[in-house]
C-alpha positions as a printed NumPy array, in Angstrom:
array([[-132.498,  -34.801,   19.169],
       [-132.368,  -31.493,   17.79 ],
       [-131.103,  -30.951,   14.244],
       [-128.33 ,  -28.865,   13.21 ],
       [-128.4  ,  -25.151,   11.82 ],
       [-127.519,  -25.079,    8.26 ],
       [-124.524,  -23.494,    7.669],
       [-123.672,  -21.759,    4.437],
       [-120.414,  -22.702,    2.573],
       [-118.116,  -19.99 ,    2.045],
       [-118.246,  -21.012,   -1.717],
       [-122.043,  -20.296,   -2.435],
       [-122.982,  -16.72 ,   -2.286],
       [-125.615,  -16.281,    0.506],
       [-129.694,  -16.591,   -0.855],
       [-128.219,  -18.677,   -3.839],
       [-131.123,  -20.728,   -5.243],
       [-132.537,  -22.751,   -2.461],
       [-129.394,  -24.14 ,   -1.008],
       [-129.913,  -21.31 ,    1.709],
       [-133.479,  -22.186,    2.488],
       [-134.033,  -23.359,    6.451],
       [-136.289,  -26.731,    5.986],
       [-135.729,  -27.278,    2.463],
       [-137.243,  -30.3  ,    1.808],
       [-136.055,  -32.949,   -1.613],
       [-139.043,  -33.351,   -3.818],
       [-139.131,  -36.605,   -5.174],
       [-140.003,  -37.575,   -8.626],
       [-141.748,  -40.491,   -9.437],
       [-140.711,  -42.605,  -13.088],
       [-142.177,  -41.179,  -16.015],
       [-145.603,  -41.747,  -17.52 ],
       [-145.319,  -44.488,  -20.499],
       [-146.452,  -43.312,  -23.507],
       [-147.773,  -46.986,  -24.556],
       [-151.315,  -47.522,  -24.552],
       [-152.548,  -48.706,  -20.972],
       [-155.61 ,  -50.616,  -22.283],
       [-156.237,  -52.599,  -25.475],
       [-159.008,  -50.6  ,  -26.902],
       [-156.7  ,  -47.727,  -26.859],
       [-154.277,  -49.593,  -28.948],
       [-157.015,  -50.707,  -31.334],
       [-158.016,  -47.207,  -32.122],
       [-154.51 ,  -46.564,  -32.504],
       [-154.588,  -48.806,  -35.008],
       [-157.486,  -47.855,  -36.581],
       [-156.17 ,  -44.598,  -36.892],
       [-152.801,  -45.221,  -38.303],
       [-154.97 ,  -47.359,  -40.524],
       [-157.207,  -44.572,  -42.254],
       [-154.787,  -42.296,  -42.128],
       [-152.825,  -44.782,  -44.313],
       [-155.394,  -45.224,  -46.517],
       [-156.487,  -41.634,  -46.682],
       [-152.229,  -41.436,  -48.008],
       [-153.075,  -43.83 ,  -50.499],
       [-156.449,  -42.532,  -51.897],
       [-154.588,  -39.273,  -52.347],
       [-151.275,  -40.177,  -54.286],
       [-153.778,  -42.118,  -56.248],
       [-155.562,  -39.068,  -57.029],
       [-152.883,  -36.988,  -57.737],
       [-151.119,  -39.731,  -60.397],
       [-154.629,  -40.096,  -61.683],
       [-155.218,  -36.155,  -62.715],
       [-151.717,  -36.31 ,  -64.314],
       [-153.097,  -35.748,  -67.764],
       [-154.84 ,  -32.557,  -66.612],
       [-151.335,  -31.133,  -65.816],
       [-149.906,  -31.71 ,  -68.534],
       [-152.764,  -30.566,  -70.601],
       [-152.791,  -27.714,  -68.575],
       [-149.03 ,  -27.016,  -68.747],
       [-149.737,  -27.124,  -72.732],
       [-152.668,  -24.71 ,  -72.549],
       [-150.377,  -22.303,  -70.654],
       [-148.086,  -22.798,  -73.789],
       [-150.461,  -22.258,  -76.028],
       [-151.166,  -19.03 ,  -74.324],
       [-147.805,  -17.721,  -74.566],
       [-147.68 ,  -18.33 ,  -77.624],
       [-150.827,  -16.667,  -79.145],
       [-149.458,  -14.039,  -77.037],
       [-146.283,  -13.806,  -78.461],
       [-148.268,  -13.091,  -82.381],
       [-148.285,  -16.634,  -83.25 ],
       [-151.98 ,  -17.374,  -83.672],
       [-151.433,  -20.761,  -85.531],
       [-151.362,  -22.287,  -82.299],
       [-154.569,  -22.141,  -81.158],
       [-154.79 ,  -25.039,  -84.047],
       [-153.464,  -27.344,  -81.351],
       [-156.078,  -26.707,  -79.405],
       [-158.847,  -29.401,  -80.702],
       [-156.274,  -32.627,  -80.628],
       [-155.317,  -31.535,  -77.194],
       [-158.539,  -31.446,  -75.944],
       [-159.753,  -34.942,  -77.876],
       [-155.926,  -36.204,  -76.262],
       [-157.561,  -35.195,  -72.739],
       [-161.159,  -36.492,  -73.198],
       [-160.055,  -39.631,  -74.477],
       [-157.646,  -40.525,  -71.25 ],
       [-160.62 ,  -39.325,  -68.457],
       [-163.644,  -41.582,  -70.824],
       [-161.741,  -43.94 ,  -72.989],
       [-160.966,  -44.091,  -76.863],
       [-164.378,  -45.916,  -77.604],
       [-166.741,  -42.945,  -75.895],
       [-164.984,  -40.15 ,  -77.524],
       [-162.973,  -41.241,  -81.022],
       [-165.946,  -40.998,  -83.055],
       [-167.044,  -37.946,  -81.765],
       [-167.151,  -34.885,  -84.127],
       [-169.049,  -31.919,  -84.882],
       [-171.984,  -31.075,  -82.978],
       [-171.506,  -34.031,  -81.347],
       [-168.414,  -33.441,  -79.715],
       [-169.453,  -30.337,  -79.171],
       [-172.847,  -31.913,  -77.015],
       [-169.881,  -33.693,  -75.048],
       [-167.518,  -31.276,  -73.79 ],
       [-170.785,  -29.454,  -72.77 ],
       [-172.214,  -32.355,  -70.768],
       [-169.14 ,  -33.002,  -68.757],
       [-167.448,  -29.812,  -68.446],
       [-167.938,  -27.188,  -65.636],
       [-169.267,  -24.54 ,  -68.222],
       [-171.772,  -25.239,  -70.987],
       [-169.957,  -22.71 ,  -73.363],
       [-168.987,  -25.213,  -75.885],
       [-172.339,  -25.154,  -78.234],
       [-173.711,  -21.773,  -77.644],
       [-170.405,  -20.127,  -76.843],
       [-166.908,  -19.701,  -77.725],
       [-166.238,  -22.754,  -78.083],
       [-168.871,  -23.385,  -80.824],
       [-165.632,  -22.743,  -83.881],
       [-163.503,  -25.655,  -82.177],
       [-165.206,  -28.027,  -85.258],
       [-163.988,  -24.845,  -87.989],
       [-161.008,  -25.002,  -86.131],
       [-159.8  ,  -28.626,  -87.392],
       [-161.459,  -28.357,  -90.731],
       [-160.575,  -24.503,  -91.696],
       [-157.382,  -24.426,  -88.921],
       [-156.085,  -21.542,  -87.081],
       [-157.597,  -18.913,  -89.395],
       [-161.68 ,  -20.098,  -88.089],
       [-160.926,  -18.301,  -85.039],
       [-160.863,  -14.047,  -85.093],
       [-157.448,  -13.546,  -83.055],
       [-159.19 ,  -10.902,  -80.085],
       [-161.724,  -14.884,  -79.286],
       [-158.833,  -16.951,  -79.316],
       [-158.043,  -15.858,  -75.303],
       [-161.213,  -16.992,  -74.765],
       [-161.355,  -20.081,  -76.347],
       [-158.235,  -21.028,  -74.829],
       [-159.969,  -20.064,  -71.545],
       [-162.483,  -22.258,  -71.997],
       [-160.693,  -25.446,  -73.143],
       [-158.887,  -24.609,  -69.67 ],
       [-161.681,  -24.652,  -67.847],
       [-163.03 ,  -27.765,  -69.322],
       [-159.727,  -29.729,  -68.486],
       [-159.63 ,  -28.078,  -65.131],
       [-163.158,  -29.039,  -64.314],
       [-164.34 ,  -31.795,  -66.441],
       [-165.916,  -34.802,  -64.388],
       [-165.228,  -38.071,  -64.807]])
């Protein structure tokens, strides 16, 4: 038996698509592939995965709530700044209870309440990121509390205020 020619509907405009084709031949399909795991182990290490992922999440909103204090300590600092800026060099007299404020939270109230003088000084030093604190600009944070604003010459306080950034920044805990 010999098959038919194809014959073109008036409708179609001739060499549309493949309709025109002699011998076109249907491709069939098969079903889609399943996106489920095919095997067990693959859905353990699925698992697994979600699983530290999850706690990778967790470890880092804990991190984040935990270093709270140094944004807001920072977001004073930057306040400070503006203000020393702005002429009013009283403010760097904030600077030693904000830094005491921030020391206490990341060690605790009975490491660092009794600290003063040299002492305190020896402290910031050991756990900050710079070792300025002693031997530096930040050796008139003690005149600062006992003498106030006036201990530090207004062209250090930029630096001073630097450094107490940098400690809260990069302090360790």
């Amino acid at each position: 038996m010999e098959e038919e020619p194809f014959v073109h509907p008036d409708f179609i405009p001739p060499h549309f698509g493949t309709v025109g084709r002699a011998g076109f031949e249907e491709i069939f399909v098969g079903a889609p592939v399943s996106w489920a795991p095919a095997t067990t182990f693959w859905l353990l290490l699925g698992l697994a995965l979600l699983g530290l992922l999850g706690y990778a999440a967790f470890r880092a909103i804990r991190a984040y709530r935990r270093n709270a204090y140094r944004r807001a300590a920072v977001g004073e600092i930057t306040a400070l700044r503006a203000r020393v800026a702005g002429g009013e060099h009283a403010a760097v007299g904030q600077l030693p209870a904000l830094l005491k404020r921030c020391a206490m939270v990341a060690y605790g109230r009975a490491t660092v309440a009794a600290l003063t003088g040299d002492d305190w000084l020896t402290f910031l030093d050991a756990h900050g990121p710079r070792p300025d604190f002693v031997a530096g600009a930040g050796s008139v944070l003690p005149a600062v509390v006992f003498r106030g604003p006036a201990a530090v010459p207004s062209e250090d306080a930029g630096a001073l205020l630097d450094l107490a950034e940098s400690w809260i920044r990069g302090h360790r805990v």
